mmCIF file of C-alpha atoms in Angstrom:
data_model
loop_
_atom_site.group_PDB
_atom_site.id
_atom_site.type_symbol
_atom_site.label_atom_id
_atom_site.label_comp_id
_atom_site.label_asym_id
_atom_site.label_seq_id
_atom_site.Cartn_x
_atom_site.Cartn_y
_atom_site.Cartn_z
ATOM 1 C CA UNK A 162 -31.650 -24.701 6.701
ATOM 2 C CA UNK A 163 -28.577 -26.127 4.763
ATOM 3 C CA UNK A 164 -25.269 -24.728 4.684
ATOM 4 C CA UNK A 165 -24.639 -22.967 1.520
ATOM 5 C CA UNK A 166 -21.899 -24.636 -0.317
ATOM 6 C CA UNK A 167 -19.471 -21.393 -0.315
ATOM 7 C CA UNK A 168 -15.743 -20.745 0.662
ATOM 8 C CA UNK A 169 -14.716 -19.122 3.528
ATOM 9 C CA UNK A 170 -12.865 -16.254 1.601
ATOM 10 C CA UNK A 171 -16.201 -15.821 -0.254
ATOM 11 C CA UNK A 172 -17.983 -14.893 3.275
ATOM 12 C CA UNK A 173 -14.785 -12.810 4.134
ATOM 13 C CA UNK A 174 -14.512 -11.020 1.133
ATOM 14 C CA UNK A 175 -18.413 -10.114 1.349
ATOM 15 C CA UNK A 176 -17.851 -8.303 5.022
ATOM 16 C CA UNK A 177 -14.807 -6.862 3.871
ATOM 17 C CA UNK A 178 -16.837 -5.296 1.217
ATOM 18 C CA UNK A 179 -19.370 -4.232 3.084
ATOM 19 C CA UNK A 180 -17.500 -2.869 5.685
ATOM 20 C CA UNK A 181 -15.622 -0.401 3.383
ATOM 21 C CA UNK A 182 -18.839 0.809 2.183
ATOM 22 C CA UNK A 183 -19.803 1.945 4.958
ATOM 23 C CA UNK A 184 -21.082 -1.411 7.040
ATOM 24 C CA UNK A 185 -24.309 -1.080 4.549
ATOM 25 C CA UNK A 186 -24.447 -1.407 1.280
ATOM 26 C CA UNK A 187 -27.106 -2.321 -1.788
ATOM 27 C CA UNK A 188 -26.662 -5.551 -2.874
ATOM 28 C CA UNK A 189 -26.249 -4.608 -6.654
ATOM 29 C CA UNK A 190 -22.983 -2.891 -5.485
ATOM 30 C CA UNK A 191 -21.765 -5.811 -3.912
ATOM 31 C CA UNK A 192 -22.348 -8.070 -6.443
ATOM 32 C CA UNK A 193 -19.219 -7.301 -8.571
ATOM 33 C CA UNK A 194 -17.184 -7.275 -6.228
ATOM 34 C CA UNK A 195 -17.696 -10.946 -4.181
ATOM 35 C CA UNK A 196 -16.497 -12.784 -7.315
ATOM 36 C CA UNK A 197 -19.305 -14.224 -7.527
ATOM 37 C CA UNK A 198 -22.503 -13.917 -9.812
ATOM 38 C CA UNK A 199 -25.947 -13.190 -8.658
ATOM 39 C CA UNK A 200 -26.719 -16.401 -8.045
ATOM 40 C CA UNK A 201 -23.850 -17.123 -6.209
ATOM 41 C CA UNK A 202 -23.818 -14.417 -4.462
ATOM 42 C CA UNK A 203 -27.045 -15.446 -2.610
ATOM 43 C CA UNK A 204 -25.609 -18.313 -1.463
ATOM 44 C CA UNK A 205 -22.810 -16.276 0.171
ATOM 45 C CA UNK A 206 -25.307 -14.070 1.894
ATOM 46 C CA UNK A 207 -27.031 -17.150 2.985
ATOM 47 C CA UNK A 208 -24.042 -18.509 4.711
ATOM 48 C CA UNK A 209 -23.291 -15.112 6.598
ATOM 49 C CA UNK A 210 -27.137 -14.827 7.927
ATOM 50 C CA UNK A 211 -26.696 -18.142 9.074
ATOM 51 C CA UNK A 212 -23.756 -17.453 10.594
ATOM 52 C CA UNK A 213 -25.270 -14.365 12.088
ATOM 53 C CA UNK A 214 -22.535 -12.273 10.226
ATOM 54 C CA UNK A 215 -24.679 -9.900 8.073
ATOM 55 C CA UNK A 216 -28.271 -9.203 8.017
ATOM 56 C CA UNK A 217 -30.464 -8.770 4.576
ATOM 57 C CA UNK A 218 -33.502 -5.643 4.227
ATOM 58 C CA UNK A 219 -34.909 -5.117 0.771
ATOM 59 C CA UNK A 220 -32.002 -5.494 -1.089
ATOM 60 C CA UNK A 221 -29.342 -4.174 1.366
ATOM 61 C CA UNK A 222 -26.836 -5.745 3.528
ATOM 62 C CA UNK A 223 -26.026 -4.732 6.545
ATOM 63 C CA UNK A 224 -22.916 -6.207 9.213
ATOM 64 C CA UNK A 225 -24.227 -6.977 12.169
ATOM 65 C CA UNK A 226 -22.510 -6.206 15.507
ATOM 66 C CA UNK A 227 -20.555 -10.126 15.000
ATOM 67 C CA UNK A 228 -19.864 -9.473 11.402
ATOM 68 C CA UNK A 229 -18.044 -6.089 12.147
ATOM 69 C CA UNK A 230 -16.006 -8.088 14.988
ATOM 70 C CA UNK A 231 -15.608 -10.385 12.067
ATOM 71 C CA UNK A 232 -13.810 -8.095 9.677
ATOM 72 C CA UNK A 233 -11.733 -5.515 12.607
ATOM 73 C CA UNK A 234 -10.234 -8.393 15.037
ATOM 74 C CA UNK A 235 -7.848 -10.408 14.494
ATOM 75 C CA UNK A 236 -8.797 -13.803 12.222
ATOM 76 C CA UNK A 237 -7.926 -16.260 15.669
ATOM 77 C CA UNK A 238 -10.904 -14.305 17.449
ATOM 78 C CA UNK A 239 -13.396 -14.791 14.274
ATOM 79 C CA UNK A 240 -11.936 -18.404 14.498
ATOM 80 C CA UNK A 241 -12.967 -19.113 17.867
ATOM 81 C CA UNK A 242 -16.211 -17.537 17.205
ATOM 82 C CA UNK A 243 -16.829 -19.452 14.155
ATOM 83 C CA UNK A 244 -16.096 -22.718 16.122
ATOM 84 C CA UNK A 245 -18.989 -22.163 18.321
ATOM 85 C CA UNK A 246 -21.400 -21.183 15.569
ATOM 86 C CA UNK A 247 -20.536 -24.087 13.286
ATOM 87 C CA UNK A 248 -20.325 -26.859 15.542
ATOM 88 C CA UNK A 249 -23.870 -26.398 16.020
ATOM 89 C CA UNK A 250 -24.868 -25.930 12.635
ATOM 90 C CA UNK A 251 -25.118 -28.790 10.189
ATOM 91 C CA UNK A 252 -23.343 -30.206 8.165
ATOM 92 C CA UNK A 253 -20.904 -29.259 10.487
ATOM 93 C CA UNK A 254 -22.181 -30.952 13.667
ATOM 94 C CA UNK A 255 -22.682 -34.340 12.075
ATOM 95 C CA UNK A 256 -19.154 -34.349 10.579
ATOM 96 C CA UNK A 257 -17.742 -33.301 14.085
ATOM 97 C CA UNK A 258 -19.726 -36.322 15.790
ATOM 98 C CA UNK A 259 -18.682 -38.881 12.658
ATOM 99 C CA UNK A 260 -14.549 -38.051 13.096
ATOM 100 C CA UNK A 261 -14.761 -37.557 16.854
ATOM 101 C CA UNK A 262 -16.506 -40.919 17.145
ATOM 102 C CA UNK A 263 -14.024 -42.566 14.800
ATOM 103 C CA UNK A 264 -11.082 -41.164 16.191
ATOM 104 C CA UNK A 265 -10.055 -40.012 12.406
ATOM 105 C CA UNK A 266 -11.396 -40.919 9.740
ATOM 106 C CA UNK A 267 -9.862 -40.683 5.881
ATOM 107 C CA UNK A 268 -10.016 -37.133 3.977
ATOM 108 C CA UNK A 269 -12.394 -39.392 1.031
ATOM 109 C CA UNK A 270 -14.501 -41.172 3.733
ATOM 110 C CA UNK A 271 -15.026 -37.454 5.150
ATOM 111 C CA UNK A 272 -16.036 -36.511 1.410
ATOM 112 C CA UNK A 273 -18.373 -39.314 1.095
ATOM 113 C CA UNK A 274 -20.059 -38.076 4.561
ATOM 114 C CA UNK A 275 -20.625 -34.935 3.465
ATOM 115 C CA UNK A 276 -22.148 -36.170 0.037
ATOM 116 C CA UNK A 277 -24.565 -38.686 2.076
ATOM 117 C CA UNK A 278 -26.043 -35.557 3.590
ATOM 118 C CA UNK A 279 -26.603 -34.103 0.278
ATOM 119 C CA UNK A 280 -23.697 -32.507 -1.182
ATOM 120 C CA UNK A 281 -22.043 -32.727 -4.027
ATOM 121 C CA UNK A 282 -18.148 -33.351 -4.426
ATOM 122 C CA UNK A 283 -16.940 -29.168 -4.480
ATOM 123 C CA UNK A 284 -19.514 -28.754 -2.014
ATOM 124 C CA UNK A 285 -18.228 -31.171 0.430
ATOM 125 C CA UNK A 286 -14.678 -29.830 0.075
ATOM 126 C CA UNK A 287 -16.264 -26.534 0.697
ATOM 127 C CA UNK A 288 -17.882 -27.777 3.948
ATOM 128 C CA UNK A 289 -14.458 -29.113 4.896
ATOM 129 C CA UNK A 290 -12.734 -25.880 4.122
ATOM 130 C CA UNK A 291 -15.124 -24.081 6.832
ATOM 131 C CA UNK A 292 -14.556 -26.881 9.449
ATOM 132 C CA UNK A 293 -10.752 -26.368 9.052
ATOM 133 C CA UNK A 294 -10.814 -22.815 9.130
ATOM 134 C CA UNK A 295 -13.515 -22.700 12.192
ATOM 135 C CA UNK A 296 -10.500 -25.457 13.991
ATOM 136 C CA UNK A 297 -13.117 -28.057 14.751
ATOM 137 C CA UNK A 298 -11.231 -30.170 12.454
ATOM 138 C CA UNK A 299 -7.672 -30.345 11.364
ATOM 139 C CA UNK A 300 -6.136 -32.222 8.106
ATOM 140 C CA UNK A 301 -3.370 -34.783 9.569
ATOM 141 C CA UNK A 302 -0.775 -36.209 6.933
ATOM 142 C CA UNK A 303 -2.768 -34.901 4.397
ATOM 143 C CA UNK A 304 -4.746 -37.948 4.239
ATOM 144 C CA UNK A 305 -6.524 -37.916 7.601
ATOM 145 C CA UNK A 306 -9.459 -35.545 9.337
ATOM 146 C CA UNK A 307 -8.953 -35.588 12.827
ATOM 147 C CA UNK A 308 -11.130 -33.390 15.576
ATOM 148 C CA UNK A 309 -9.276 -30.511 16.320
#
């Protein structure tokens, strides 16, 4: 499966959501409130089942045990978790093995990676967002992606 192309507050915003509701919720009710439309707001979902955050029945969502840690600890803990999810998940392992065999590579040239693999432009800056956030990859001088 292929990364959806969302942002991390996207994902965030969704357990949030569904946490206050209870930690279950209909999707229909959640829909407003993701900023996002329905559309889009599949996408999100797909992103937290693959990052084994939430889990989808018949139309509702539920947090699972990792999404719950997600949304009551601390961010650094759902960063360190994150790390070990996506750096075995692609994109995100490919990019990881492309700037840790380079050394660094330019913030473009780690666009144009991401778009090689089948992303478009937003996308890619999407997929970069979640590397940065997860700390397998930091942004040096603004100009460079080095591993983290």
């Amino acid at each position: 499966m292929r990364f959806p192309p969302v942002g991390v507050d996207q994902v965030l915003g969704l357990l949030k959501i569904i946490h206050n509701l209870g930690g279950r919720a209909d999707a229909m009710y959640v829909n407003d409130a993701v900023d996002a439309d329905m559309g889009d707001l599949s996408h999100v979902v797909d992103a937290a089942e693959a990052l084994g955050l939430v889990k989808a029945q018949g139309g509702d969502l539920e947090l699972t045990a990792e999404g719950r840690l997600a949304v009551e600890r601390p961010v650094r803990e759902f960063q360190k978790r994150l790390r070990d999810k996506l750096g075995s998940l692609e994109p995100f392992a490919s990019l990881l093995k492309f700037i840790t065999e380079a050394g660094r590579v330019e913030f473009e040239e780690a666009l144009k990676f991401i778009q090689s693999l089948g992303y478009d432009a937003d996308s890619a800056k999407k997929i970069i967002d979640w590397a940065v956030f997860a700390q397998l990859v930091e942004i040096d001088d603004g100009d460079w992606v080095v591993p983290a």
